[in-house]
Coordinates of C-alpha atoms in Angstrom, one line a residue:
R1 CA 10.6 -14.7 -42.0
E2 CA 7.8 -12.9 -42.5
L3 CA 5.2 -15.6 -41.7
R4 CA 7.5 -16.4 -38.7
R5 CA 6.0 -13.0 -37.6
D6 CA 2.7 -12.6 -38.6
S7 CA 1.6 -16.5 -39.5
S8 CA -1.9 -15.2 -40.4
L9 CA -0.4 -13.3 -43.7
L10 CA -0.5 -17.4 -44.7
Q11 CA -4.2 -16.9 -45.6
T12 CA -3.8 -13.2 -46.8
L13 CA -0.5 -14.3 -49.5
Q14 CA -2.1 -17.5 -51.0
A15 CA -5.2 -15.8 -51.8
H16 CA -3.2 -13.0 -53.4
L17 CA -1.0 -15.5 -55.6
R18 CA -1.7 -15.9 -59.2
S19 CA -2.3 -18.7 -61.8
Y20 CA 0.0 -20.0 -64.4
A21 CA -2.2 -18.8 -66.8
A22 CA -2.4 -15.1 -65.8
A23 CA 1.4 -15.0 -65.0
V24 CA 2.1 -16.7 -68.8
A25 CA -0.9 -13.7 -70.3
Y26 CA 0.8 -10.7 -67.8
P27 CA 1.5 -8.5 -70.9
P28 CA 5.5 -8.0 -69.3
H29 CA 6.1 -11.4 -69.3
Q30 CA 4.8 -11.7 -72.8
V31 CA 7.8 -8.3 -73.6
F32 CA 10.3 -10.6 -71.9
L33 CA 9.9 -13.7 -73.7
G34 CA 10.1 -11.4 -77.1
S35 CA 6.5 -12.3 -78.2
L36 CA 5.4 -8.6 -77.7
Y37 CA 7.9 -5.0 -78.0
P38 CA 8.0 -2.7 -75.2
D39 CA 6.4 -0.2 -76.9
E40 CA 3.7 -2.1 -77.3
L41 CA 2.8 -1.4 -73.3
H42 CA 2.0 1.6 -74.2
H43 CA -1.0 1.1 -75.7
Q44 CA -2.2 -1.7 -73.0
A45 CA -5.0 -0.8 -70.6
K46 CA -3.6 -0.5 -67.0
P47 CA -3.6 -2.5 -64.5
W48 CA -1.5 -4.9 -67.0
F49 CA -2.4 -7.8 -64.4
Q50 CA -5.9 -8.0 -64.9
V51 CA -5.1 -9.8 -68.4
Q52 CA -5.4 -13.3 -67.3
E53 CA -5.7 -15.0 -70.5
G54 CA -4.0 -15.3 -73.9
G55 CA -0.6 -15.4 -74.7
E56 CA 2.1 -18.4 -75.3
R57 CA 3.8 -20.3 -73.0
R58 CA 7.1 -19.8 -75.3
G59 CA 8.3 -16.5 -77.1
P60 CA 11.0 -16.3 -79.3
H61 CA 13.4 -15.3 -76.3
G62 CA 12.4 -18.2 -74.1
E63 CA 9.8 -19.7 -71.9
I64 CA 8.1 -19.6 -68.6
M65 CA 7.8 -23.0 -67.2
P66 CA 5.0 -24.3 -64.6
E67 CA 6.3 -24.6 -61.5
E68 CA 5.7 -28.1 -61.0
E69 CA 8.4 -28.3 -63.9
F70 CA 10.4 -26.2 -62.3
Y71 CA 10.8 -28.7 -59.0
G72 CA 11.7 -31.4 -60.8
W73 CA 14.1 -29.0 -63.2
L74 CA 15.5 -28.2 -59.7
K75 CA 16.1 -32.2 -58.5
I76 CA 17.7 -33.1 -62.1
C77 CA 20.5 -29.8 -61.7
D78 CA 21.0 -31.4 -58.1
L79 CA 24.0 -33.3 -58.1
F80 CA 24.4 -33.7 -54.2
D81 CA 20.8 -35.4 -53.5
L82 CA 20.1 -32.3 -51.2
L83 CA 16.7 -32.1 -52.7
W84 CA 14.0 -34.7 -52.4
L85 CA 10.7 -34.9 -53.9
E86 CA 7.4 -37.1 -53.4
E87 CA 7.0 -40.4 -55.4
E88 CA 3.5 -39.1 -57.0
F89 CA 4.8 -35.8 -58.4
S90 CA 8.0 -36.7 -58.9
R91 CA 6.5 -39.7 -61.0
Q92 CA 3.8 -36.6 -62.8
V93 CA 6.4 -34.0 -63.2
G94 CA 8.6 -36.4 -65.5
H95 CA 5.4 -37.4 -67.4
R96 CA 5.3 -33.5 -68.3
L97 CA 9.2 -33.1 -68.8
K98 CA 9.4 -35.9 -71.3
E99 CA 7.9 -33.3 -73.5
H100 CA 10.4 -30.7 -73.3
P101 CA 12.4 -29.8 -76.5
Y102 CA 15.5 -29.4 -73.9
I103 CA 15.0 -31.9 -71.5
T104 CA 17.3 -35.1 -71.9
Q105 CA 16.8 -38.9 -71.5
T106 CA 20.0 -38.7 -68.9
D107 CA 17.9 -35.7 -66.9
L108 CA 15.0 -37.7 -66.2
E109 CA 17.5 -40.3 -64.8
R110 CA 18.6 -38.4 -62.4
L111 CA 14.9 -36.7 -61.9
G112 CA 14.5 -40.1 -60.2
A113 CA 11.4 -42.0 -58.8
G114 CA 11.0 -40.0 -56.3
L115 CA 10.7 -41.0 -52.3
P116 CA 7.0 -41.6 -50.0
Y117 CA 5.5 -39.1 -48.7
S118 CA 6.0 -40.4 -45.3
R119 CA 10.1 -39.3 -45.6
I120 CA 9.6 -36.3 -47.0
E121 CA 7.3 -35.3 -43.7
A122 CA 9.8 -36.8 -41.6
A123 CA 12.5 -35.3 -42.6
V124 CA 10.4 -31.7 -42.7
Q125 CA 9.1 -32.7 -39.2
G126 CA 12.9 -33.3 -37.7
E127 CA 15.4 -31.0 -36.4
G128 CA 15.5 -28.2 -38.6
Q129 CA 17.4 -29.7 -41.0
A130 CA 15.2 -30.2 -43.9
R131 CA 13.2 -26.8 -45.7
P132 CA 9.8 -27.4 -46.9
L133 CA 9.0 -27.4 -50.5
Y134 CA 5.0 -27.0 -51.3
L135 CA 3.4 -26.0 -54.6
A136 CA 1.6 -22.9 -54.5
G137 CA -2.0 -25.0 -53.2
G138 CA -0.3 -25.6 -50.0
R139 CA 0.8 -29.6 -51.2
L140 CA 3.8 -30.8 -49.8
I141 CA 5.6 -31.7 -52.7
G142 CA 8.9 -32.2 -51.3
C143 CA 12.0 -31.0 -49.3
M144 CA 15.7 -29.2 -49.8
H145 CA 18.0 -30.2 -47.1
R146 CA 21.6 -28.6 -45.6
A147 CA 24.8 -30.3 -46.5
H148 CA 26.8 -29.5 -43.0
E149 CA 25.2 -29.9 -39.6
E150 CA 26.9 -25.7 -38.9
D151 CA 27.4 -24.5 -41.7
P152 CA 25.3 -21.5 -42.7
T153 CA 26.7 -21.1 -45.9
L154 CA 25.1 -24.8 -46.5
E155 CA 22.5 -24.5 -45.4
A156 CA 19.3 -25.2 -46.8
G157 CA 17.7 -21.9 -47.9
V158 CA 20.9 -20.9 -49.0
L159 CA 21.4 -24.2 -51.3
L160 CA 18.0 -23.5 -53.0
E161 CA 19.3 -20.1 -53.3
N162 CA 22.1 -21.6 -55.7
L163 CA 20.5 -24.2 -56.9
A164 CA 17.7 -22.4 -58.4
C165 CA 20.5 -19.5 -60.3
K166 CA 21.9 -22.3 -62.1
A167 CA 18.8 -24.4 -62.9
T168 CA 17.8 -20.5 -64.3
A169 CA 20.7 -19.9 -66.4
T170 CA 21.3 -23.4 -67.7
M171 CA 17.9 -23.6 -69.2
A172 CA 17.9 -20.5 -70.7
L173 CA 21.7 -21.3 -71.9
R174 CA 20.3 -24.5 -73.0
T175 CA 17.8 -23.0 -74.7
L176 CA 19.8 -20.2 -76.7
L177 CA 22.4 -22.9 -78.1
G178 CA 19.2 -25.3 -79.3
E179 CA 17.2 -22.4 -80.5
E180 CA 20.1 -20.8 -82.7
G181 CA 21.4 -24.0 -83.7
I182 CA 24.9 -23.9 -81.4
D183 CA 27.2 -26.7 -81.1
P184 CA 27.5 -26.6 -77.1
H185 CA 31.4 -28.0 -77.8
T186 CA 31.8 -24.9 -79.3
I187 CA 31.8 -22.7 -76.7
G188 CA 35.2 -22.4 -74.7
Y189 CA 34.0 -20.0 -71.9
V190 CA 31.1 -19.3 -69.8
L191 CA 31.2 -16.1 -68.1
N192 CA 27.6 -16.4 -65.1
S193 CA 26.9 -12.9 -63.8
G194 CA 24.7 -14.2 -61.1
E195 CA 24.4 -12.8 -57.7
E196 CA 24.1 -15.8 -55.9
A197 CA 27.7 -16.3 -53.6
V198 CA 28.6 -19.7 -53.7
G199 CA 30.9 -21.8 -51.2
D200 CA 31.7 -22.7 -47.6
R201 CA 32.3 -21.0 -44.8
Y202 CA 35.6 -20.8 -45.2
Q203 CA 34.9 -19.5 -49.1
R204 CA 31.8 -18.2 -49.0
G205 CA 31.8 -16.0 -52.2
G206 CA 34.7 -17.8 -53.8
G207 CA 32.3 -20.7 -56.0
N208 CA 32.0 -21.1 -59.8
L209 CA 28.9 -21.4 -60.6
A210 CA 29.7 -20.6 -64.1
K211 CA 31.5 -24.3 -64.5
A212 CA 28.4 -25.7 -63.6
I213 CA 26.1 -24.2 -65.6
A214 CA 28.1 -25.2 -68.5
E215 CA 28.7 -28.9 -67.1
M216 CA 24.9 -29.0 -67.0
S217 CA 24.6 -27.2 -71.1
G218 CA 26.7 -29.7 -72.2
C219 CA 29.2 -27.2 -72.8
L220 CA 32.0 -29.9 -72.3
G221 CA 35.3 -28.0 -73.7
A222 CA 34.4 -24.9 -71.7
S223 CA 35.6 -23.2 -68.8
G224 CA 34.3 -20.1 -67.3
V225 CA 34.4 -17.8 -64.7
D226 CA 31.8 -16.1 -62.3
I227 CA 31.8 -12.2 -62.5
K228 CA 30.4 -10.3 -59.5
G229 CA 29.1 -6.5 -59.9
F230 CA 25.3 -6.3 -58.3
C231 CA 23.3 -5.0 -60.9
C232 CA 26.2 -4.3 -62.9
G233 CA 27.1 -8.1 -63.2
P234 CA 25.6 -8.9 -66.9
L235 CA 27.2 -5.7 -68.3
H236 CA 30.6 -5.9 -67.0
A237 CA 30.0 -9.9 -68.2
L238 CA 29.3 -8.7 -72.1
T239 CA 32.6 -6.4 -72.2
I240 CA 34.8 -8.9 -70.7
A241 CA 33.5 -11.5 -73.0
G242 CA 33.7 -9.3 -76.4
S243 CA 37.0 -8.2 -75.1
L244 CA 37.6 -12.2 -74.9
V245 CA 36.4 -12.9 -78.2
R246 CA 37.9 -9.6 -79.6
A247 CA 41.4 -11.1 -78.5
Q248 CA 40.8 -14.3 -80.2
V249 CA 41.1 -15.6 -76.9
F250 CA 37.6 -17.8 -77.3
P251 CA 36.2 -17.5 -80.2
Q252 CA 32.8 -17.5 -78.7
V253 CA 32.0 -16.8 -74.9
A254 CA 28.6 -17.5 -73.4
V255 CA 27.4 -15.4 -70.4
V256 CA 24.6 -16.4 -68.3
A257 CA 22.9 -15.1 -65.0
G258 CA 20.3 -16.9 -63.1
C259 CA 17.4 -16.0 -60.8
S260 CA 17.5 -14.5 -57.6
L261 CA 15.0 -16.6 -55.3
A262 CA 15.6 -14.2 -52.8
K263 CA 13.7 -11.5 -54.4
L264 CA 11.2 -13.4 -54.9
G265 CA 7.8 -12.1 -53.8
M266 CA 10.0 -9.5 -52.1
K267 CA 7.5 -6.9 -51.9
F268 CA 4.6 -8.5 -51.4
R269 CA 3.2 -5.9 -48.5
G270 CA 3.1 -3.3 -51.1
H271 CA 1.3 -5.6 -53.2
L272 CA -1.5 -6.7 -50.5
Q273 CA -2.1 -3.0 -49.3
H274 CA -3.5 -2.3 -52.9
D275 CA -5.7 -5.5 -53.2
Q276 CA -3.4 -6.7 -56.4
P277 CA -1.6 -10.2 -56.9
V278 CA 1.8 -10.5 -55.5
L279 CA 3.4 -10.2 -58.5
E280 CA 7.2 -11.1 -57.9
D281 CA 6.1 -14.6 -58.7
V282 CA 8.6 -16.0 -61.7
L283 CA 12.7 -16.4 -61.8
A284 CA 13.8 -15.7 -64.7
G285 CA 17.3 -16.1 -65.9
M286 CA 19.0 -15.3 -69.6
A287 CA 21.9 -16.2 -71.8
V288 CA 23.8 -14.3 -74.1
L289 CA 26.2 -15.6 -76.9
V290 CA 29.5 -13.3 -78.1
G291 CA 30.7 -14.8 -81.2
E292 CA 33.4 -12.9 -84.0
D293 CA 32.0 -10.7 -86.4
D294 CA 29.2 -12.5 -88.7
G295 CA 28.5 -9.8 -90.7
Y296 CA 25.7 -10.0 -89.7
S297 CA 24.3 -9.9 -86.1
P298 CA 24.8 -6.7 -84.4
V299 CA 27.9 -5.5 -82.4
I300 CA 29.7 -3.8 -79.7
R301 CA 31.3 -0.6 -80.6
F302 CA 33.9 -0.9 -78.2
D303 CA 35.2 2.8 -78.4
S304 CA 31.6 3.6 -76.8
L305 CA 32.9 2.0 -73.0
G306 CA 31.5 3.6 -70.3
H307 CA 33.1 3.3 -66.9
H308 CA 32.2 4.7 -63.6
P309 CA 35.8 5.7 -61.4
V310 CA 35.9 6.4 -58.4
Q311 CA 36.5 9.8 -58.7
A312 CA 33.5 10.3 -60.3
G313 CA 30.6 10.0 -57.3
S314 CA 27.9 8.5 -57.0
S315 CA 25.0 11.1 -58.0
Q316 CA 22.6 10.7 -60.9
Q317 CA 23.8 13.0 -62.6
A318 CA 27.8 12.0 -62.2
I319 CA 26.7 8.1 -63.4
Y320 CA 24.4 9.2 -66.3
E321 CA 27.4 12.1 -67.5
R322 CA 29.8 8.8 -66.7
L323 CA 27.9 6.0 -69.2
V324 CA 26.2 8.0 -71.6
A325 CA 27.3 12.0 -71.8
E326 CA 31.1 11.2 -72.3
P327 CA 30.6 8.0 -74.4
L328 CA 28.6 9.9 -76.9
Q329 CA 30.9 12.6 -77.2
R330 CA 33.8 10.7 -77.9
L331 CA 32.0 8.6 -80.4
Q332 CA 30.7 12.6 -81.8
M333 CA 27.2 11.8 -81.2
R334 CA 23.9 13.2 -80.2
F335 CA 21.6 11.8 -78.0
C336 CA 19.2 11.1 -80.7
D337 CA 21.5 9.6 -82.4
I338 CA 20.8 6.6 -80.4
D339 CA 17.1 4.4 -81.0
K340 CA 17.0 3.2 -77.6
Y341 CA 18.9 3.5 -74.9
A342 CA 18.0 0.5 -72.0
T343 CA 19.0 0.8 -68.4
E344 CA 16.9 -0.3 -65.4
L345 CA 13.6 -1.8 -67.2
H346 CA 11.6 -2.6 -63.9
N347 CA 8.3 -3.5 -63.6
P348 CA 6.7 -0.6 -62.3
E349 CA 3.3 -2.2 -61.6
I350 CA 6.2 -4.6 -58.5
T351 CA 8.1 -0.9 -57.9
E352 CA 5.5 1.8 -57.3
P353 CA 2.9 0.1 -54.9
A354 CA 6.2 -0.5 -52.9
G355 CA 7.0 3.6 -52.8
S356 CA 9.8 2.7 -55.6
G357 CA 8.5 4.8 -57.9
N358 CA 8.4 4.3 -62.0
V359 CA 12.2 3.2 -61.9
P360 CA 12.6 3.4 -65.6
L361 CA 10.8 6.5 -66.4
L362 CA 13.0 8.4 -63.5
N363 CA 16.4 7.2 -65.3
Y364 CA 14.6 8.5 -68.8
R365 CA 13.9 11.9 -67.7
V366 CA 17.3 12.0 -66.6
I367 CA 19.4 10.8 -69.7
G368 CA 16.8 13.7 -71.5
G369 CA 17.7 16.0 -69.2
L370 CA 21.6 15.6 -69.9
A371 CA 20.0 16.1 -73.8
A372 CA 18.8 19.7 -72.8
L373 CA 21.7 20.7 -70.8
R374 CA 23.7 19.8 -73.6
Q375 CA 20.3 21.8 -76.0
E376 CA 20.2 19.4 -77.9
I377 CA 16.4 18.6 -77.3
T378 CA 14.4 21.9 -75.6
P379 CA 13.0 21.3 -72.0
A380 CA 10.0 20.6 -73.7
D381 CA 11.1 17.8 -75.4
L382 CA 11.4 15.9 -72.8
P383 CA 8.5 13.9 -72.8
R384 CA 8.8 13.6 -76.4
F385 CA 12.0 12.0 -76.5
V386 CA 11.2 9.9 -73.0
E387 CA 9.0 7.9 -75.2
R388 CA 10.9 7.9 -78.1
H389 CA 14.0 6.4 -77.1
G390 CA 12.7 5.1 -73.9
M391 CA 10.6 2.5 -73.3
P392 CA 8.0 1.1 -70.1
G393 CA 9.7 -1.6 -68.0
F394 CA 8.8 -4.8 -67.8
A395 CA 11.2 -7.0 -66.6
P396 CA 10.7 -9.3 -63.4
T397 CA 12.3 -6.9 -60.5
Q398 CA 15.6 -9.6 -59.6
G399 CA 18.0 -6.6 -59.5
H400 CA 20.5 -8.1 -62.4
I401 CA 18.8 -9.5 -64.5
A402 CA 16.4 -6.1 -65.0
S403 CA 19.5 -4.2 -65.7
A404 CA 19.4 -3.4 -69.4
V405 CA 20.0 -6.8 -70.7
P406 CA 16.2 -7.7 -70.8
F407 CA 15.9 -5.8 -74.3
L408 CA 19.0 -7.3 -75.9
G409 CA 17.2 -9.5 -77.5
H410 CA 14.2 -7.6 -78.6
A411 CA 17.9 -5.2 -80.4
V412 CA 19.1 -7.6 -81.7
D413 CA 15.9 -9.3 -83.9
R414 CA 15.3 -6.0 -84.5
M415 CA 18.9 -5.0 -86.0
R416 CA 19.2 -8.3 -87.8
Q417 CA 15.9 -6.9 -89.6
G418 CA 17.3 -3.8 -90.8
K419 CA 14.7 -1.9 -88.1
M420 CA 17.1 -0.7 -85.6
E421 CA 20.8 1.4 -85.6
R422 CA 22.0 1.9 -81.8
V423 CA 20.9 0.9 -78.4
F424 CA 23.1 2.3 -76.0
F425 CA 22.6 0.3 -72.6
L426 CA 24.0 0.8 -69.3
A427 CA 23.1 -0.5 -65.7
K428 CA 24.3 0.9 -62.1
G429 CA 25.2 -1.1 -58.8
S430 CA 24.7 -0.5 -55.5
L431 CA 27.9 -1.6 -54.3
F432 CA 27.3 -0.7 -50.4
L433 CA 25.4 -4.1 -50.7
G434 CA 28.1 -6.1 -49.2
R435 CA 28.9 -2.9 -46.7
M436 CA 32.5 -2.4 -48.0
T437 CA 32.2 1.1 -49.7
Q438 CA 29.2 3.7 -50.4
M439 CA 30.7 4.2 -54.0
A440 CA 28.0 2.9 -56.6
D441 CA 29.0 1.5 -60.0
G442 CA 28.2 1.5 -64.2
C443 CA 29.2 0.4 -66.8
S444 CA 27.2 0.8 -70.7
F445 CA 27.9 -0.1 -74.1
M446 CA 26.6 1.1 -77.3
L447 CA 25.0 -2.2 -79.8
E448 CA 25.4 -1.4 -83.1
R449 CA 23.9 -2.3 -86.2
N450 CA 26.3 -5.0 -88.3
R451 CA 26.6 -2.8 -91.9
G452 CA 28.5 -6.7 -92.9
V453 CA 31.8 -5.7 -93.8
G454 CA 33.0 -8.1 -90.8

């Protein structure tokens, strides 16, 4: 859209793209993958994007996949032959994907041999029916077709967004099951909390990506459904998953969330104005397994659940009163009894140049302000409260992905090691985006170290 308005942007934009090595080395990405703890960002020299080398592709919580391999993975996840890849590119990618621990022989067969460049070029130069796919250097390597001549919800760009959401969530779930040694056949239910609304013009958002993700992850005994809640989606889904397990409906429920392709590079103008790399250059997905108490993994305290009722109003203070202050009062706990608060963890190096400020810092100041109002800390203690109970933002700015859940892996690790007692997870949602209501949304819960009595 922006390039159609101003074609001269293309050269400037390409000059501000990072290499894969720089994206891997980027400290916030290493935090997202679990190789660094969030508080370690306090000791990293700024700007963080000056780090150009170091770091590992794979961390304790996942991997950062190169663009070339991701194109191949998209093709594998496309069951309708809507995505075409050029034959030489397909061959190169196939060799690389053979080495991936969670790519199977069946996957490689789905990748196929590709098509001649002439067919890709002809499809792109046709009557606008196919969207071109490029590598960062400008090389045409494939195209995405639409699935219907007239239906705008089956246009190539929309289908690519949906396919990217499916692919990233599937790889996250495969990684989780593989790393934890879990048999996919033991998963009874999958909840997808991504933002994409899958369907056609008659059922625009009625589709079920959860079952599509379960299918690609080998969870053949699973059913599932999508949970929609904008940025609140993952926490709503985790709460529902925990409830299903607690009610003994399913012994294990997987909660997944794929990327939001539409937000890729969304704040690029602010980055160009500050002559920095376009940092919204990654797609993120996540997967969490909620199961019965094993006496080892942390537990959701169901008496801690916070929600944002219609009558609460949409002011920041009203939201945090409902999501934090009231649950703590119910638990007879003080604000400082919580080790960490995980809320919107947007990376400030992405949001500040675009004029959105340091979102996590602002939220932690509101939480600390509530503690001060209750005279649990003094106003002078606020900076120390923020540093101790908050954390720097490190998540890709893909709405639902950044809302609290990126800290979940860190919390699980530390609680299993006996290094952390309690974390409060809270998310807010902007329901006005659907133009159906002006209300906000929110939900929260406390995760607690397992005492080994379950």
